[in-house]
């Protein structure tokens, strides 16, 4: 067996082992509040939701169909889609570099692209905690693979796959619009792009993408454009006096999420795109430059969430396939090792850190025992209530024998059963809320002893417990409240 064949065997075996480890961890760690919330989405299917498009709900529903209403089911497609994306990005890099006529260069570039993408914390942790980034990244990789087939391998029919990937990416997370806008810019401002516009294929791609996004647009049109306004409303946040702080957070967040060594390869790949600036190099450069410009502009007056630029990681990993620095394996292993430290802390807690220092404690720690403790101290026939969507979703998952009510305006948008007015229930409220229950929704009848959510004796959060009666709205109904589906374990 030749050296290149051995490398492929080792690389493939490592990917299989990594995927299996991710699946084991996905089954063993408690759900985070957002994951429990996405489970509710999956059990209340719709073509749109307030916070994001619906693809993450599709991912969760498919996982639950295969692995049950469990943590493993909720997360199943995260590790699976990461593995598929790794294979696609490696093959895309191989096809691109192979055009140089150097088989060894193509093989090493393919391995490098796949390894570096998996060396980022964003990918590593994103396979363990189900978020909209999981389907987004798979469809971004599919988009890149199809573009390589179009522009490098000269297969024009693959434009239709480009449109499909772009549309499904939009159905996953709206940030996909930024690199797709870079693609559109390339089509109109470059000679190669304008040549494609004289064919029917890019227009066919636009039609396919339009068909894919139409259900999300339809849902928003029938719900007062709620999701678009929520995400687009972030533009209104503007504090230019904090521009230096926001810019520092943007850069530091990306160095951290990509991991420092992988970030260096990403930067090197972008530099090579800039040096060439022709053909497919210019296309990838446009797909990176336009989103980066938007993020930098936004950071001049508002915070850019650390995970927003993750949509660019597959593009930069593909560009980094050309960066022949010899320490790419080290960069990948260091990133995987850092993610491993986080996973070990989440699973075994070797370091007794406060929740301010330990994100795994804050997000994952103690949910099963806490929900069962709450259920044990209230009457058997009394429903539990929460006015935080994540807390309510956790109670619904980990206290499946109890009726759980969520009370918050967002629940108006869900097709879920509604409670009747005047219902007696027990409200669980985090002390982070720093106040009494909202008088619009609750009449407080009694206060019970506080309860703590903890992992291995370290408290993640404390909660007040109130005996309450649900108030009616002015219309005599409770449209701001909904019963959440239980059944999880």
Short mmCIF file of C-alpha atoms in Angstrom, two decimals:
data_model
loop_
_atom_site.label_atom_id
_atom_site.label_comp_id
_atom_site.label_asym_id
_atom_site.label_seq_id
_atom_site.Cartn_x
_atom_site.Cartn_y
_atom_site.Cartn_z
CA UNK A 1 0.00 0.00 0.00
CA UNK A 2 1.40 3.40 -1.00
CA UNK A 3 1.87 6.35 1.31
CA UNK A 4 -1.15 8.24 -0.04
CA UNK A 5 -3.39 5.18 0.31
CA UNK A 6 -2.26 4.71 3.91
CA UNK A 7 -3.02 8.36 4.66
CA UNK A 8 -6.54 7.94 3.27
CA UNK A 9 -7.07 4.82 5.38
CA UNK A 10 -5.85 6.55 8.54
CA UNK A 11 -7.91 9.65 7.75
CA UNK A 12 -11.06 7.60 7.07
CA UNK A 13 -10.56 5.51 10.19
CA UNK A 14 -10.04 8.62 12.27
CA UNK A 15 -13.26 10.11 10.92
CA UNK A 16 -15.20 6.95 11.82
CA UNK A 17 -13.76 6.90 15.36
CA UNK A 18 -14.43 10.62 15.80
CA UNK A 19 -18.04 10.20 14.65
CA UNK A 20 -18.61 7.29 17.04
CA UNK A 21 -17.19 9.28 19.96
CA UNK A 22 -19.45 12.18 19.06
CA UNK A 23 -22.48 9.88 19.01
CA UNK A 24 -21.59 8.43 22.42
CA UNK A 25 -21.19 11.90 23.93
CA UNK A 26 -24.40 13.07 22.28
CA UNK A 27 -26.26 10.25 24.02
CA UNK A 28 -24.70 10.82 27.44
CA UNK A 29 -24.84 14.61 27.93
CA UNK A 30 -28.06 16.36 29.06
CA UNK A 31 -29.81 18.61 26.58
CA UNK A 32 -29.09 22.32 26.69
CA UNK A 33 -32.09 24.67 26.96
CA UNK A 34 -31.96 25.59 23.26
CA UNK A 35 -31.83 21.93 22.26
CA UNK A 36 -34.84 21.13 24.42
CA UNK A 37 -36.58 24.09 22.76
CA UNK A 38 -35.77 22.77 19.26
CA UNK A 39 -37.28 19.46 20.35
CA UNK A 40 -40.55 21.33 20.89
CA UNK A 41 -40.22 22.68 17.35
CA UNK A 42 -39.81 19.15 16.04
CA UNK A 43 -42.98 18.06 17.84
CA UNK A 44 -44.92 21.11 16.65
CA UNK A 45 -43.91 21.14 12.96
CA UNK A 46 -44.24 24.38 11.01
CA UNK A 47 -42.55 26.03 8.05
CA UNK A 48 -41.13 28.76 10.27
CA UNK A 49 -40.47 29.76 13.86
CA UNK A 50 -39.75 33.01 15.66
CA UNK A 51 -36.04 32.46 16.17
CA UNK A 52 -34.89 30.61 13.04
CA UNK A 53 -36.08 28.83 9.90
CA UNK A 54 -37.35 25.27 10.39
CA UNK A 55 -34.48 23.02 9.21
CA UNK A 56 -33.12 22.38 12.71
CA UNK A 57 -36.59 21.06 13.62
CA UNK A 58 -36.44 18.73 10.60
CA UNK A 59 -33.00 17.54 11.74
CA UNK A 60 -34.30 16.84 15.26
CA UNK A 61 -37.47 15.13 14.02
CA UNK A 62 -35.49 12.80 11.75
CA UNK A 63 -33.08 11.99 14.58
CA UNK A 64 -35.95 11.27 16.95
CA UNK A 65 -37.57 9.03 14.34
CA UNK A 66 -34.37 6.99 14.19
CA UNK A 67 -33.24 7.06 17.83
CA UNK A 68 -36.35 7.94 19.81
CA UNK A 69 -37.37 10.90 21.96
CA UNK A 70 -33.99 10.97 23.69
CA UNK A 71 -30.92 13.17 23.82
CA UNK A 72 -29.35 10.88 21.24
CA UNK A 73 -32.35 11.32 18.98
CA UNK A 74 -32.31 15.10 19.26
CA UNK A 75 -28.59 15.22 18.38
CA UNK A 76 -28.20 12.24 16.06
CA UNK A 77 -27.94 14.14 12.80
CA UNK A 78 -25.27 16.50 14.16
CA UNK A 79 -22.39 13.99 14.08
CA UNK A 80 -23.79 12.31 10.96
CA UNK A 81 -24.06 15.56 8.98
CA UNK A 82 -20.58 16.62 10.13
CA UNK A 83 -19.15 13.39 8.73
CA UNK A 84 -20.99 13.83 5.43
CA UNK A 85 -19.79 17.42 5.25
CA UNK A 86 -16.21 16.31 5.89
CA UNK A 87 -16.34 13.86 2.99
CA UNK A 88 -17.85 16.49 0.69
CA UNK A 89 -15.31 19.20 1.54
CA UNK A 90 -12.46 16.72 1.05
CA UNK A 91 -13.80 15.65 -2.34
CA UNK A 92 -14.37 19.26 -3.38
CA UNK A 93 -10.75 20.10 -2.50
CA UNK A 94 -9.53 16.99 -4.34
CA UNK A 95 -11.43 17.90 -7.53
CA UNK A 96 -10.17 21.48 -7.39
CA UNK A 97 -6.51 20.73 -6.77
CA UNK A 98 -6.46 17.80 -9.18
CA UNK A 99 -6.81 20.26 -12.05
CA UNK A 100 -3.19 21.23 -11.35
CA UNK A 101 -2.17 17.77 -12.58
CA UNK A 102 -0.48 16.82 -9.30
CA UNK A 103 -2.15 13.79 -7.72
CA UNK A 104 -0.13 14.03 -4.50
CA UNK A 105 -1.04 17.72 -4.12
CA UNK A 106 -4.73 16.91 -4.62
CA UNK A 107 -4.71 14.08 -2.08
CA UNK A 108 -2.92 16.09 0.58
CA UNK A 109 -5.13 19.13 -0.03
CA UNK A 110 -8.26 17.01 0.37
CA UNK A 111 -7.03 15.56 3.65
CA UNK A 112 -5.98 19.01 4.84
CA UNK A 113 -9.36 20.63 4.10
CA UNK A 114 -11.29 17.90 5.93
CA UNK A 115 -8.93 17.79 8.90
CA UNK A 116 -8.82 21.57 9.37
CA UNK A 117 -12.60 21.88 9.22
CA UNK A 118 -12.90 19.23 11.93
CA UNK A 119 -10.20 20.97 13.95
CA UNK A 120 -12.44 23.95 14.69
CA UNK A 121 -14.27 24.19 18.00
CA UNK A 122 -17.32 25.37 16.10
CA UNK A 123 -17.58 22.06 14.24
CA UNK A 124 -16.48 19.86 17.14
CA UNK A 125 -18.92 21.28 19.68
CA UNK A 126 -21.59 21.86 17.05
CA UNK A 127 -21.79 18.11 16.53
CA UNK A 128 -22.55 17.56 20.23
CA UNK A 129 -25.12 20.31 20.78
CA UNK A 130 -27.84 20.51 18.14
CA UNK A 131 -28.18 24.03 16.71
CA UNK A 132 -29.24 25.49 13.35
CA UNK A 133 -25.53 25.54 12.45
CA UNK A 134 -25.55 21.75 12.00
CA UNK A 135 -27.74 21.70 8.86
CA UNK A 136 -26.38 25.09 7.78
CA UNK A 137 -22.80 23.82 7.58
CA UNK A 138 -23.78 20.67 5.69
CA UNK A 139 -25.66 22.69 3.06
CA UNK A 140 -22.80 25.20 2.84
CA UNK A 141 -20.40 22.33 2.11
CA UNK A 142 -22.86 20.91 -0.44
CA UNK A 143 -23.03 24.36 -2.04
CA UNK A 144 -19.23 24.50 -2.33
CA UNK A 145 -19.03 20.96 -3.69
CA UNK A 146 -21.60 21.82 -6.36
CA UNK A 147 -19.74 25.04 -7.27
CA UNK A 148 -16.53 23.05 -7.74
CA UNK A 149 -18.43 20.72 -10.06
CA UNK A 150 -19.72 23.73 -12.01
CA UNK A 151 -16.66 25.96 -12.20
CA UNK A 152 -13.78 23.50 -12.02
CA UNK A 153 -15.22 20.32 -13.53
CA UNK A 154 -17.42 22.20 -16.03
CA UNK A 155 -20.68 20.43 -15.22
CA UNK A 156 -23.26 23.20 -15.75
CA UNK A 157 -26.25 21.13 -14.64
CA UNK A 158 -24.81 21.23 -11.14
CA UNK A 159 -26.07 24.82 -10.92
CA UNK A 160 -29.40 23.27 -9.95
CA UNK A 161 -27.71 21.62 -6.98
CA UNK A 162 -26.18 25.00 -6.12
CA UNK A 163 -29.69 26.45 -5.97
CA UNK A 164 -30.96 23.55 -3.88
CA UNK A 165 -28.10 23.88 -1.37
CA UNK A 166 -28.53 27.64 -1.15
CA UNK A 167 -32.28 27.32 -0.58
CA UNK A 168 -31.95 24.61 2.05
CA UNK A 169 -29.17 26.64 3.69
CA UNK A 170 -31.61 29.55 3.96
CA UNK A 171 -34.14 27.16 5.51
CA UNK A 172 -31.44 26.40 8.10
CA UNK A 173 -30.20 29.87 9.02
CA UNK A 174 -30.56 33.28 7.43
CA UNK A 175 -26.81 34.03 7.53
CA UNK A 176 -26.40 31.85 4.43
CA UNK A 177 -27.65 34.88 2.49
CA UNK A 178 -24.25 36.55 2.97
CA UNK A 179 -22.01 34.05 1.10
CA UNK A 180 -24.79 33.52 -1.45
CA UNK A 181 -24.81 37.30 -1.98
CA UNK A 182 -21.06 37.02 -2.59
CA UNK A 183 -21.78 34.39 -5.25
CA UNK A 184 -24.31 36.68 -6.91
CA UNK A 185 -21.80 39.53 -6.80
CA UNK A 186 -19.24 37.32 -8.57
CA UNK A 187 -21.77 36.45 -11.26
CA UNK A 188 -22.36 40.10 -12.10
CA UNK A 189 -18.93 41.71 -11.68
CA UNK A 190 -16.54 39.14 -13.16
CA UNK A 191 -16.09 38.05 -16.75
CA UNK A 192 -16.45 34.39 -15.85
CA UNK A 193 -19.61 35.09 -13.88
CA UNK A 194 -21.26 37.10 -16.65
CA UNK A 195 -20.51 34.26 -19.07
CA UNK A 196 -22.55 31.95 -16.86
CA UNK A 197 -25.40 34.47 -16.77
CA UNK A 198 -25.74 34.09 -20.53
CA UNK A 199 -26.76 30.47 -19.92
CA UNK A 200 -30.01 29.24 -18.31
CA UNK A 201 -28.29 27.39 -15.49
CA UNK A 202 -27.78 30.12 -12.85
CA UNK A 203 -31.34 31.27 -13.45
CA UNK A 204 -32.52 27.70 -12.95
CA UNK A 205 -30.56 27.65 -9.68
CA UNK A 206 -32.33 30.82 -8.58
CA UNK A 207 -35.69 29.20 -9.33
CA UNK A 208 -34.84 26.07 -7.33
CA UNK A 209 -33.65 28.20 -4.41
CA UNK A 210 -36.84 30.24 -4.58
CA UNK A 211 -38.97 27.11 -4.37
CA UNK A 212 -37.00 25.96 -1.31
CA UNK A 213 -37.35 29.23 0.60
CA UNK A 214 -41.01 29.86 -0.27
CA UNK A 215 -42.44 27.95 2.74
CA UNK A 216 -40.39 30.09 5.13
CA UNK A 217 -41.53 33.28 3.39
CA UNK A 218 -45.13 32.03 3.43
CA UNK A 219 -44.95 31.35 7.18
CA UNK A 220 -43.51 34.80 7.88
CA UNK A 221 -46.14 36.47 5.69
CA UNK A 222 -48.86 34.79 7.78
CA UNK A 223 -47.19 35.61 11.12
CA UNK A 224 -46.51 39.34 10.73
CA UNK A 225 -42.97 38.64 9.40
CA UNK A 226 -42.04 37.68 12.96
CA UNK A 227 -38.85 35.73 12.21
CA UNK A 228 -37.53 38.28 9.69
CA UNK A 229 -38.17 41.16 12.08
CA UNK A 230 -36.54 39.32 14.99
CA UNK A 231 -33.35 38.58 13.09
CA UNK A 232 -33.31 41.78 11.06
CA UNK A 233 -34.05 43.81 14.19
CA UNK A 234 -30.49 43.23 15.37
CA UNK A 235 -29.43 45.90 12.88
CA UNK A 236 -31.17 48.48 15.07
CA UNK A 237 -28.71 47.78 17.92
CA UNK A 238 -26.09 50.47 17.48
CA UNK A 239 -23.52 51.62 20.05
CA UNK A 240 -20.54 53.05 18.14
CA UNK A 241 -18.82 54.09 21.38
CA UNK A 242 -18.17 50.39 21.97
CA UNK A 243 -16.79 49.71 18.49
CA UNK A 244 -13.30 48.78 19.72
CA UNK A 245 -14.76 46.29 22.19
CA UNK A 246 -17.07 44.78 19.59
CA UNK A 247 -14.26 44.47 17.04
CA UNK A 248 -12.07 42.78 19.64
CA UNK A 249 -14.87 40.33 20.45
CA UNK A 250 -15.34 39.57 16.75
CA UNK A 251 -11.67 38.79 16.14
CA UNK A 252 -11.12 37.00 19.45
CA UNK A 253 -14.28 34.96 19.03
CA UNK A 254 -13.17 33.70 15.62
CA UNK A 255 -9.66 32.84 16.79
CA UNK A 256 -11.23 30.91 19.64
CA UNK A 257 -13.96 29.12 17.65
CA UNK A 258 -11.63 28.23 14.81
CA UNK A 259 -8.77 27.54 17.29
CA UNK A 260 -5.60 29.63 16.82
CA UNK A 261 -3.64 27.27 14.55
CA UNK A 262 -6.58 26.47 12.29
CA UNK A 263 -7.37 30.19 12.14
CA UNK A 264 -3.84 30.76 10.83
CA UNK A 265 -4.49 28.27 8.02
CA UNK A 266 -7.80 29.94 7.26
CA UNK A 267 -6.05 33.30 7.03
CA UNK A 268 -3.38 31.78 4.81
CA UNK A 269 -6.04 30.35 2.52
CA UNK A 270 -7.77 33.72 2.18
CA UNK A 271 -4.40 35.33 1.40
CA UNK A 272 -3.83 32.85 -1.42
CA UNK A 273 -7.30 33.60 -2.80
CA UNK A 274 -6.39 37.29 -2.82
CA UNK A 275 -3.06 36.64 -4.57
CA UNK A 276 -4.70 34.67 -7.40
CA UNK A 277 -8.03 36.52 -7.75
CA UNK A 278 -9.03 34.62 -10.89
CA UNK A 279 -11.51 31.92 -11.80
CA UNK A 280 -12.71 29.88 -8.88
CA UNK A 281 -10.30 31.71 -6.56
CA UNK A 282 -12.18 34.96 -7.19
CA UNK A 283 -15.52 33.26 -6.55
CA UNK A 284 -14.48 32.01 -3.11
CA UNK A 285 -12.93 35.40 -2.35
CA UNK A 286 -16.24 37.14 -3.07
CA UNK A 287 -18.12 34.63 -0.92
CA UNK A 288 -15.79 35.44 1.99
CA UNK A 289 -15.17 39.16 1.48
CA UNK A 290 -18.79 40.30 1.34
CA UNK A 291 -19.85 38.58 4.60
CA UNK A 292 -16.66 39.71 6.35
CA UNK A 293 -17.42 43.27 5.27
CA UNK A 294 -20.93 42.99 6.70
CA UNK A 295 -19.66 41.54 9.99
CA UNK A 296 -16.99 44.24 10.36
CA UNK A 297 -19.50 46.98 9.57
CA UNK A 298 -21.92 45.56 12.14
CA UNK A 299 -19.15 45.31 14.74
CA UNK A 300 -18.54 49.05 14.45
CA UNK A 301 -21.68 49.60 16.50
CA UNK A 302 -23.09 46.30 17.71
CA UNK A 303 -22.06 42.86 18.88
CA UNK A 304 -21.50 40.16 16.26
CA UNK A 305 -22.42 36.84 17.82
CA UNK A 306 -19.42 34.51 17.74
CA UNK A 307 -21.23 31.81 15.75
CA UNK A 308 -22.43 34.06 12.90
CA UNK A 309 -19.17 33.84 10.88
CA UNK A 310 -19.14 30.04 11.23
CA UNK A 311 -21.02 29.99 7.92
CA UNK A 312 -17.67 30.92 6.31
CA UNK A 313 -15.62 28.10 7.84
CA UNK A 314 -16.26 25.58 5.04
CA UNK A 315 -15.19 28.16 2.44
CA UNK A 316 -12.01 28.97 4.34
CA UNK A 317 -11.27 25.28 4.89
CA UNK A 318 -11.54 24.73 1.14
CA UNK A 319 -9.20 27.67 0.52
CA UNK A 320 -6.79 26.32 3.15
CA UNK A 321 -6.42 23.13 1.09
CA UNK A 322 -3.81 25.12 -0.89
CA UNK A 323 -1.80 26.09 2.20
CA UNK A 324 1.06 23.58 2.28
CA UNK A 325 2.49 24.40 5.70
CA UNK A 326 3.67 21.10 7.21
CA UNK A 327 1.97 21.53 10.59
CA UNK A 328 -1.62 21.21 9.42
CA UNK A 329 -2.00 17.90 11.29
CA UNK A 330 -0.85 19.58 14.49
CA UNK A 331 -3.38 22.37 13.93
CA UNK A 332 -6.18 19.85 13.51
CA UNK A 333 -5.15 17.70 16.49
CA UNK A 334 -4.85 20.74 18.76
CA UNK A 335 -8.36 21.83 17.82
CA UNK A 336 -9.76 18.35 18.41
CA UNK A 337 -7.88 18.20 21.72
CA UNK A 338 -9.33 21.51 22.90
CA UNK A 339 -12.80 20.26 22.07
CA UNK A 340 -11.98 17.07 23.93
CA UNK A 341 -11.15 19.05 27.07
CA UNK A 342 -14.55 20.75 26.89
CA UNK A 343 -16.28 17.40 26.39
CA UNK A 344 -14.44 15.78 29.32
CA UNK A 345 -15.44 18.71 31.52
CA UNK A 346 -19.06 18.36 30.39
CA UNK A 347 -19.11 14.61 31.01
CA UNK A 348 -16.92 14.14 34.11
CA UNK A 349 -16.29 17.63 35.55
CA UNK A 350 -12.62 17.16 36.59
CA UNK A 351 -12.40 20.92 37.25
CA UNK A 352 -14.81 22.35 39.83
CA UNK A 353 -15.43 25.72 38.20
CA UNK A 354 -18.22 28.21 38.80
CA UNK A 355 -20.98 28.52 36.20
CA UNK A 356 -19.47 31.86 35.16
CA UNK A 357 -16.30 30.02 34.10
CA UNK A 358 -17.83 26.71 33.02
CA UNK A 359 -20.19 26.97 30.07
CA UNK A 360 -20.91 23.24 30.22
CA UNK A 361 -22.15 23.54 33.80
CA UNK A 362 -24.24 26.59 32.99
CA UNK A 363 -25.88 25.05 29.92
CA UNK A 364 -25.95 21.30 30.57
CA UNK A 365 -25.41 20.68 34.26
CA UNK A 366 -27.99 18.96 36.42
CA UNK A 367 -31.14 19.21 34.30
CA UNK A 368 -32.47 15.64 34.73
CA UNK A 369 -32.16 15.61 38.53
CA UNK A 370 -33.46 19.16 38.85
CA UNK A 371 -36.61 18.52 36.81
CA UNK A 372 -37.34 15.35 38.76
CA UNK A 373 -36.80 17.18 42.08
CA UNK A 374 -39.23 19.90 41.09
CA UNK A 375 -41.82 17.33 40.03
CA UNK A 376 -41.42 15.54 43.36
CA UNK A 377 -42.28 18.53 45.58
CA UNK A 378 -45.53 19.64 43.91
CA UNK A 379 -48.91 17.85 43.92
CA UNK A 380 -49.20 15.06 41.39
CA UNK A 381 -52.01 16.64 39.41
CA UNK A 382 -50.56 20.17 39.28
CA UNK A 383 -48.88 21.38 36.11
CA UNK A 384 -45.43 22.98 36.11
CA UNK A 385 -45.03 26.42 34.55
CA UNK A 386 -42.04 28.44 33.32
CA UNK A 387 -41.83 31.84 31.65
CA UNK A 388 -38.44 31.11 30.03
CA UNK A 389 -38.65 29.05 26.85
CA UNK A 390 -35.51 27.04 27.61
CA UNK A 391 -36.49 26.23 31.19
CA UNK A 392 -40.00 25.22 30.15
CA UNK A 393 -38.58 22.99 27.40
CA UNK A 394 -36.15 21.31 29.82
CA UNK A 395 -38.98 20.58 32.28
CA UNK A 396 -41.10 19.11 29.48
CA UNK A 397 -38.25 16.79 28.48
CA UNK A 398 -36.96 15.71 31.88
CA UNK A 399 -40.28 15.64 33.77
CA UNK A 400 -42.34 13.79 31.15
CA UNK A 401 -44.97 12.55 33.61
CA UNK A 402 -46.03 16.14 34.40
CA UNK A 403 -48.00 18.64 32.35
CA UNK A 404 -45.69 21.55 31.57
CA UNK A 405 -46.93 25.00 30.60
CA UNK A 406 -44.79 27.62 28.89
CA UNK A 407 -45.93 31.22 29.30
CA UNK A 408 -44.39 33.80 27.01
CA UNK A 409 -45.63 35.71 23.91
CA UNK A 410 -43.57 33.52 21.53
CA UNK A 411 -45.92 30.59 22.20
CA UNK A 412 -48.70 32.38 20.32
CA UNK A 413 -46.92 31.28 17.13
CA UNK A 414 -47.08 27.56 17.97
CA UNK A 415 -49.90 25.17 17.18
CA UNK A 416 -50.03 23.69 20.68
CA UNK A 417 -52.87 23.13 23.20
CA UNK A 418 -53.80 26.17 25.32
CA UNK A 419 -54.63 26.15 29.04
CA UNK A 420 -57.83 27.55 30.46
CA UNK A 421 -57.86 30.69 32.59
CA UNK A 422 -57.74 30.41 36.34
CA UNK A 423 -55.68 27.22 36.31
CA UNK A 424 -53.61 26.55 39.45
CA UNK A 425 -49.99 25.61 38.72
CA UNK A 426 -46.46 25.80 40.09
CA UNK A 427 -44.15 28.35 38.51
CA UNK A 428 -40.41 27.66 38.34
CA UNK A 429 -38.39 30.86 37.93
CA UNK A 430 -34.63 31.35 37.83
CA UNK A 431 -33.21 33.82 40.35
CA UNK A 432 -31.47 35.44 37.38
CA UNK A 433 -34.86 36.97 36.58
CA UNK A 434 -34.49 39.17 39.68
CA UNK A 435 -38.13 39.88 40.27
CA UNK A 436 -41.53 38.53 41.19
CA UNK A 437 -43.64 36.64 38.65
CA UNK A 438 -45.17 38.76 35.90
CA UNK A 439 -48.52 40.04 37.17
CA UNK A 440 -49.96 39.99 33.65
CA UNK A 441 -49.83 36.20 33.67
CA UNK A 442 -49.70 35.02 37.28
CA UNK A 443 -51.47 35.56 40.58
CA UNK A 444 -49.10 34.35 43.32
CA UNK A 445 -50.85 32.17 45.91
CA UNK A 446 -47.86 30.87 47.85
CA UNK A 447 -44.06 30.69 47.79
CA UNK A 448 -42.22 27.39 48.24
CA UNK A 449 -38.56 26.84 49.24
CA UNK A 450 -35.91 27.59 46.64
CA UNK A 451 -34.37 24.80 44.61
CA UNK A 452 -30.93 24.41 43.02
CA UNK A 453 -29.72 22.87 39.79
CA UNK A 454 -26.28 21.39 40.35
CA UNK A 455 -23.72 18.99 38.93
CA UNK A 456 -21.46 17.05 41.28
CA UNK A 457 -22.25 19.49 44.08
CA UNK A 458 -21.48 22.67 42.11
CA UNK A 459 -24.56 24.86 41.72
CA UNK A 460 -25.34 25.96 38.18
CA UNK A 461 -28.41 28.05 39.05
CA UNK A 462 -31.03 28.50 41.76
CA UNK A 463 -34.77 28.77 41.25
CA UNK A 464 -37.79 30.10 43.09
CA UNK A 465 -40.95 28.00 43.16
CA UNK A 466 -44.36 29.69 43.34
CA UNK A 467 -47.89 28.36 43.62
CA UNK A 468 -49.74 30.54 41.09
CA UNK A 469 -53.03 30.95 39.29
CA UNK A 470 -52.98 31.81 35.60
CA UNK A 471 -54.59 35.13 34.76
CA UNK A 472 -56.72 35.71 31.67
CA UNK A 473 -55.71 38.22 29.04
CA UNK A 474 -57.97 41.13 28.14
CA UNK A 475 -59.69 38.87 25.58
CA UNK A 476 -60.39 36.27 28.26
CA UNK A 477 -57.92 33.72 26.92
CA UNK A 478 -54.36 32.46 27.46
CA UNK A 479 -52.85 32.75 24.00
CA UNK A 480 -49.44 33.49 25.53
CA UNK A 481 -49.37 30.02 27.14
CA UNK A 482 -49.13 26.53 25.72
CA UNK A 483 -48.83 22.96 26.95
CA UNK A 484 -45.48 21.53 25.85
CA UNK A 485 -45.26 17.93 24.64
CA UNK A 486 -43.53 15.62 27.11
CA UNK A 487 -42.27 12.13 26.58
CA UNK A 488 -38.48 12.67 26.70
CA UNK A 489 -36.08 10.85 28.97
#
